[in-house]
mmCIF file of C-alpha atoms in Angstrom:
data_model
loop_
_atom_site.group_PDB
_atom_site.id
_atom_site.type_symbol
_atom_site.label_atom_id
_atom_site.label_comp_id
_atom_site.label_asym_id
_atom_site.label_seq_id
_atom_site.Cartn_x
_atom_site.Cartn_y
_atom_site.Cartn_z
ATOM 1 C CA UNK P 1 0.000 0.000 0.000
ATOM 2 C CA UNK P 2 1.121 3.448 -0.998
ATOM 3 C CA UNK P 3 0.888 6.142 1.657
ATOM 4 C CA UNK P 4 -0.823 9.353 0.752
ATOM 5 C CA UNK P 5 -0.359 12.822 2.044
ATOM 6 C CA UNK P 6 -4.289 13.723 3.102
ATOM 7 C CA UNK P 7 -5.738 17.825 1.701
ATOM 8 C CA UNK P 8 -5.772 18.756 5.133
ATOM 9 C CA UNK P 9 -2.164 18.362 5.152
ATOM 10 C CA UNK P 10 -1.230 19.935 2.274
ATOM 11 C CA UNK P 11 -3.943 22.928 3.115
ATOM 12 C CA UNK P 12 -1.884 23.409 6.509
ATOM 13 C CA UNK P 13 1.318 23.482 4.895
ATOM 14 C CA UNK P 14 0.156 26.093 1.931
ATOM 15 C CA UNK P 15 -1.082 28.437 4.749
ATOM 16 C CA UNK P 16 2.299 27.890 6.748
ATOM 17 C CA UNK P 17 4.175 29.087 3.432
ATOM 18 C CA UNK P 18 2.201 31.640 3.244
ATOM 19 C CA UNK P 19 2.123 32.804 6.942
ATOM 20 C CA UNK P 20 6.195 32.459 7.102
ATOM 21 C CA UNK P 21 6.496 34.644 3.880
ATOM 22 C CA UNK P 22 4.351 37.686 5.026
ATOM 23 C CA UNK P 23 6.442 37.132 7.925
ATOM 24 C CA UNK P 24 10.149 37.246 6.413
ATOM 25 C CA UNK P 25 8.323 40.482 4.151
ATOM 26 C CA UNK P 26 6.694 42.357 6.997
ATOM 27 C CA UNK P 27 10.923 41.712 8.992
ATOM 28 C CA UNK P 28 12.479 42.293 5.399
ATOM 29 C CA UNK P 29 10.406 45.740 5.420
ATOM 30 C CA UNK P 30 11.042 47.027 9.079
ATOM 31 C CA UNK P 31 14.560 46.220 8.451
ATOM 32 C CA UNK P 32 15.188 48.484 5.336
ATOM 33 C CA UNK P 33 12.781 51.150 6.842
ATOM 34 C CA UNK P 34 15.058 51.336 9.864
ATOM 35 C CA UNK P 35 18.537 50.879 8.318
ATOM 36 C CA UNK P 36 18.515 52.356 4.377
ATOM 37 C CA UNK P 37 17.998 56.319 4.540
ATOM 38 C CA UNK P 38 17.060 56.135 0.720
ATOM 39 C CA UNK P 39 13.960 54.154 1.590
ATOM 40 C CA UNK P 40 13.347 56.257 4.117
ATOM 41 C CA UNK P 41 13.245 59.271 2.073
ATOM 42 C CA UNK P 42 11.113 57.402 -0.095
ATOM 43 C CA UNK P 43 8.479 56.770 2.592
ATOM 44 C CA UNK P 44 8.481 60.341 3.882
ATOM 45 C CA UNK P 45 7.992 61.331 -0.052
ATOM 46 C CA UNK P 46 5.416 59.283 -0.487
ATOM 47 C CA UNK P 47 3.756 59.948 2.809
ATOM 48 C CA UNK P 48 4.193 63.955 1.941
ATOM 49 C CA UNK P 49 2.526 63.211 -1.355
ATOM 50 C CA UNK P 50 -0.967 61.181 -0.481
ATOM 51 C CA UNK P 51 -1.343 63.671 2.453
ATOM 52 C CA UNK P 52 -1.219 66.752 -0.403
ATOM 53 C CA UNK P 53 -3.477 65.240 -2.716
ATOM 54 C CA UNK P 54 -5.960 64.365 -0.277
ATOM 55 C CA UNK P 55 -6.171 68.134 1.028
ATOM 56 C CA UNK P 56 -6.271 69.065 -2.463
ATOM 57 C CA UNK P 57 -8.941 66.796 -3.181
ATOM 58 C CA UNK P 58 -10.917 68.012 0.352
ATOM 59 C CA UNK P 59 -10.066 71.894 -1.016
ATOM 60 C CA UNK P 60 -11.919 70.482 -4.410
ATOM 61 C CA UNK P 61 -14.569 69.093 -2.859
ATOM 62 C CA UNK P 62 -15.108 72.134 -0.207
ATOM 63 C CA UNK P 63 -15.605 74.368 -3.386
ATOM 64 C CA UNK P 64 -17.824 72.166 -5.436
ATOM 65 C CA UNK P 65 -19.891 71.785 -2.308
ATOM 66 C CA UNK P 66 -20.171 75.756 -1.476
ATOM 67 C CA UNK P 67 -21.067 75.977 -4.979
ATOM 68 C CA UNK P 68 -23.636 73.770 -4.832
ATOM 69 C CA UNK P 69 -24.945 75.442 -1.717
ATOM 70 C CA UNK P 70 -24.576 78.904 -3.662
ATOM 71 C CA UNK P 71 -26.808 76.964 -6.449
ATOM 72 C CA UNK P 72 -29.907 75.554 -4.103
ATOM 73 C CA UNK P 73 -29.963 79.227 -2.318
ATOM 74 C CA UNK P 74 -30.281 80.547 -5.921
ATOM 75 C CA UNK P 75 -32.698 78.577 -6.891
ATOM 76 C CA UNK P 76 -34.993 78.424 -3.613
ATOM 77 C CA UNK P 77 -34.798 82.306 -4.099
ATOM 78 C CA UNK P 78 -36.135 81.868 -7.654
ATOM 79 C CA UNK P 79 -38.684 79.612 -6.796
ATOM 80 C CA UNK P 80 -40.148 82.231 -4.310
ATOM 81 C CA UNK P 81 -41.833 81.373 -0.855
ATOM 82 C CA UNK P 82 -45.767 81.024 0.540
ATOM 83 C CA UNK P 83 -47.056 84.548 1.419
ATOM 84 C CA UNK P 84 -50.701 83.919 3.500
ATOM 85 C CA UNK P 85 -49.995 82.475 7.033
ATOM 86 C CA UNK P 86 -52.193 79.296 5.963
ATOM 87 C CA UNK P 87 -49.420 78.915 3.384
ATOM 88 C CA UNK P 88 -46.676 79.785 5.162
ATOM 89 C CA UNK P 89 -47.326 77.264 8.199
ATOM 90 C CA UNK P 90 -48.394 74.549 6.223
ATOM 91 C CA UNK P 91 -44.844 75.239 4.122
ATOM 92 C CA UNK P 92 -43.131 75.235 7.093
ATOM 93 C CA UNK P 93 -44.320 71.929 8.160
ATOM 94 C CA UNK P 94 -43.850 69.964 5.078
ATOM 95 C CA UNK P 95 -40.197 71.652 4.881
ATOM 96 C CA UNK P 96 -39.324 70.653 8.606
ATOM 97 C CA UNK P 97 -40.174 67.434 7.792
ATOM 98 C CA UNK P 98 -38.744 66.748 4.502
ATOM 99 C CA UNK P 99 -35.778 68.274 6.103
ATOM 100 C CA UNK P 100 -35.768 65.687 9.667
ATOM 101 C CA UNK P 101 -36.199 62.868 6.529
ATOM 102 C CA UNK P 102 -33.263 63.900 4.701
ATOM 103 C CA UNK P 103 -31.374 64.300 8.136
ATOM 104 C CA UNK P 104 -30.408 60.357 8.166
ATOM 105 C CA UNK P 105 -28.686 60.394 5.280
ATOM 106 C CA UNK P 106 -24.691 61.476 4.503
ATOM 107 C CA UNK P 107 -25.253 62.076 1.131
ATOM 108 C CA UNK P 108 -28.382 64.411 0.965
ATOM 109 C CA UNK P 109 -27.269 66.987 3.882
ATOM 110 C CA UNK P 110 -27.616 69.788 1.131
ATOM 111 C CA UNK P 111 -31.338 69.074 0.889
ATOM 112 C CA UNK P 112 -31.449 68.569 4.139
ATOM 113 C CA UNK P 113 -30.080 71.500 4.896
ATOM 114 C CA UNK P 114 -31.906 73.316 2.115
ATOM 115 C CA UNK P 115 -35.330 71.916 3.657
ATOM 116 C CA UNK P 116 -34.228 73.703 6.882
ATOM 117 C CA UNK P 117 -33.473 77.129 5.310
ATOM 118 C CA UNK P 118 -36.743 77.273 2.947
ATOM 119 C CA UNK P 119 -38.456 76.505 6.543
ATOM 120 C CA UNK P 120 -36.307 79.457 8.366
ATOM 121 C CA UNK P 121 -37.340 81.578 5.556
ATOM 122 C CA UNK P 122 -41.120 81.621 6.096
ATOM 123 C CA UNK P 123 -40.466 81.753 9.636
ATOM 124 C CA UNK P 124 -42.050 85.057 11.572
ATOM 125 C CA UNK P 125 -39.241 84.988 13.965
ATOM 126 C CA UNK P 126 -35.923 82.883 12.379
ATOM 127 C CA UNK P 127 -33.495 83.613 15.530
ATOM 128 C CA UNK P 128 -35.568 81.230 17.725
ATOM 129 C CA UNK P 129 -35.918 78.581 14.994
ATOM 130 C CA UNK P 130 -31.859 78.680 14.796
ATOM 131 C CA UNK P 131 -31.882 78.080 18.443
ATOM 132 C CA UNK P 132 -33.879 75.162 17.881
ATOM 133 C CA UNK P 133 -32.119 74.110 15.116
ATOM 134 C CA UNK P 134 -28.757 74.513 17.173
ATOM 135 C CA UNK P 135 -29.991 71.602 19.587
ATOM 136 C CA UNK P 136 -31.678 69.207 17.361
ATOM 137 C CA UNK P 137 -30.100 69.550 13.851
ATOM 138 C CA UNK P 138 -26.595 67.255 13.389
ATOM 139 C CA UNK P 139 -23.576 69.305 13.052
ATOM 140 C CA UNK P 140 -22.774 69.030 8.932
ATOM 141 C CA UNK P 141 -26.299 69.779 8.299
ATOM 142 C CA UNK P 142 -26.415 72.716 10.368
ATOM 143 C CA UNK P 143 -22.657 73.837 9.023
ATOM 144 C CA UNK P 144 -24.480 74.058 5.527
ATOM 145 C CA UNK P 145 -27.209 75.686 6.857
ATOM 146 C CA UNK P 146 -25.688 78.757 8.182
ATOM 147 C CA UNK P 147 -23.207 78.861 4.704
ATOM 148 C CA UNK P 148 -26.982 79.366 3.050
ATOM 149 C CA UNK P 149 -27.645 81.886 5.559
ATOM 150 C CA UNK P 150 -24.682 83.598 5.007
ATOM 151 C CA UNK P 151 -24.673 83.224 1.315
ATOM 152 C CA UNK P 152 -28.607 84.590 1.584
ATOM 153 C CA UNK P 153 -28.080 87.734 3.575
ATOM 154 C CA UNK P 154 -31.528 89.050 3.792
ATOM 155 C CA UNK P 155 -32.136 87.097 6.958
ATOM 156 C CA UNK P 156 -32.506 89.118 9.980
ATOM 157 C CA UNK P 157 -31.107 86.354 12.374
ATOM 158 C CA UNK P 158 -28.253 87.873 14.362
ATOM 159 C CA UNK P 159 -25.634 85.113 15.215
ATOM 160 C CA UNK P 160 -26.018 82.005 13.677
ATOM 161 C CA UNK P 161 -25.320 78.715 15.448
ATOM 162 C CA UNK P 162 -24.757 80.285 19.262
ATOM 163 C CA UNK P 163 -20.895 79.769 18.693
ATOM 164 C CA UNK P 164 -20.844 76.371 17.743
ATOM 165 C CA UNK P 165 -17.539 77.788 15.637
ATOM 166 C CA UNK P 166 -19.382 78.596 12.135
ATOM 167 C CA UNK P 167 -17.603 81.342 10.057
ATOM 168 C CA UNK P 168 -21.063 82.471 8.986
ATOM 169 C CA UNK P 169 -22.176 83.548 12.190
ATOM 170 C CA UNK P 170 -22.961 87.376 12.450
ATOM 171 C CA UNK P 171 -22.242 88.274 8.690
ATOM 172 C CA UNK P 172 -26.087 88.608 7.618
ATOM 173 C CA UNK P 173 -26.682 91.976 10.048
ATOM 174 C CA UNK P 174 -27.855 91.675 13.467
ATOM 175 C CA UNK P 175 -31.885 92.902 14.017
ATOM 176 C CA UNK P 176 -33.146 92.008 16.898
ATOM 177 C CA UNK P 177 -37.083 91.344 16.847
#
């Protein structure tokens, strides 16, 4: 009779191999990183380099969304708002709502935050509904918020966010009510 190696075996060995050379890299690796300066540099290049595209790319993508916010304002203005009270509190609702919907989601905190400013416009008294907002609205949403605010200007609102640390607080003119 002929003896033969069983899978298991052989599947125990392969992962051995396998184990043992991402071993001998992972000591091969530490070892150059620690003892060649030329690799070194090489690392600290690299490093240098992913860390400058990525703020370039969060630069890019900080413009394209203020742009975007500049675009919904825009258009929100253009569309025009209820004028009757009937119109203007049922408005409100529906845009308070849509707005606490939209909330959930990372990728629709423009709308979201859009919902919320079409609601503060029609508002009779907007400073108190940015105090609300301050305690119940997540931070990014309410960040975008008071960049429409700013970006709007016709708001009399006073300081936005109660110095949660927004740059658009106090830059729409301060009336008190």
């Amino acid at each position: 009779m002929s003896s033969s190696i069983r899978p298991t075996t052989i599947a125990l060995a392969a992962v051995g191999a396998l184990a043992t050379g991402f071993v001998a890299y992972a000591v091969y690796f530490d070892h150059k990183r620690r003892t060649d300066p030329e690799f070194r540099k090489a690392l600290k290049r690299e490093s240098r380099r992913i860390a400058k595209a990525a703020k370039e790319e969060a630069e890019a993508q900080g413009a394209q969304q203020r742009q975007a916010i500049r675009q919904a304002v825009s258009e929100a203005q253009e569309e025009g708002f209820p004028t009757s009270v009937e119109e203007k509190e049922a408005f409100f609702m529906s845009m308070v709502g849509q707005g606490e919907a939209l909330c959930q989601g990372e990728s629709t905190q423009i709308e979201a935050a859009l919902s919320f400013y079409k609601a503060l416009k029609v508002y009779p008294q907007p400073g108190d509904l940015i105090t609300i907002y301050d305690k119940t609205v997540p931070k990014p949403v309410l960040d975008i918020l008071a960049e429409m605010v700013a970006f709007d200007g016709s708001m009399p609102i006073g300081n936005f966010g109660g110095g949660s640390g927004s740059d658009a607080g106090g830059s729409s003119g301060a009336i008190d009510d």
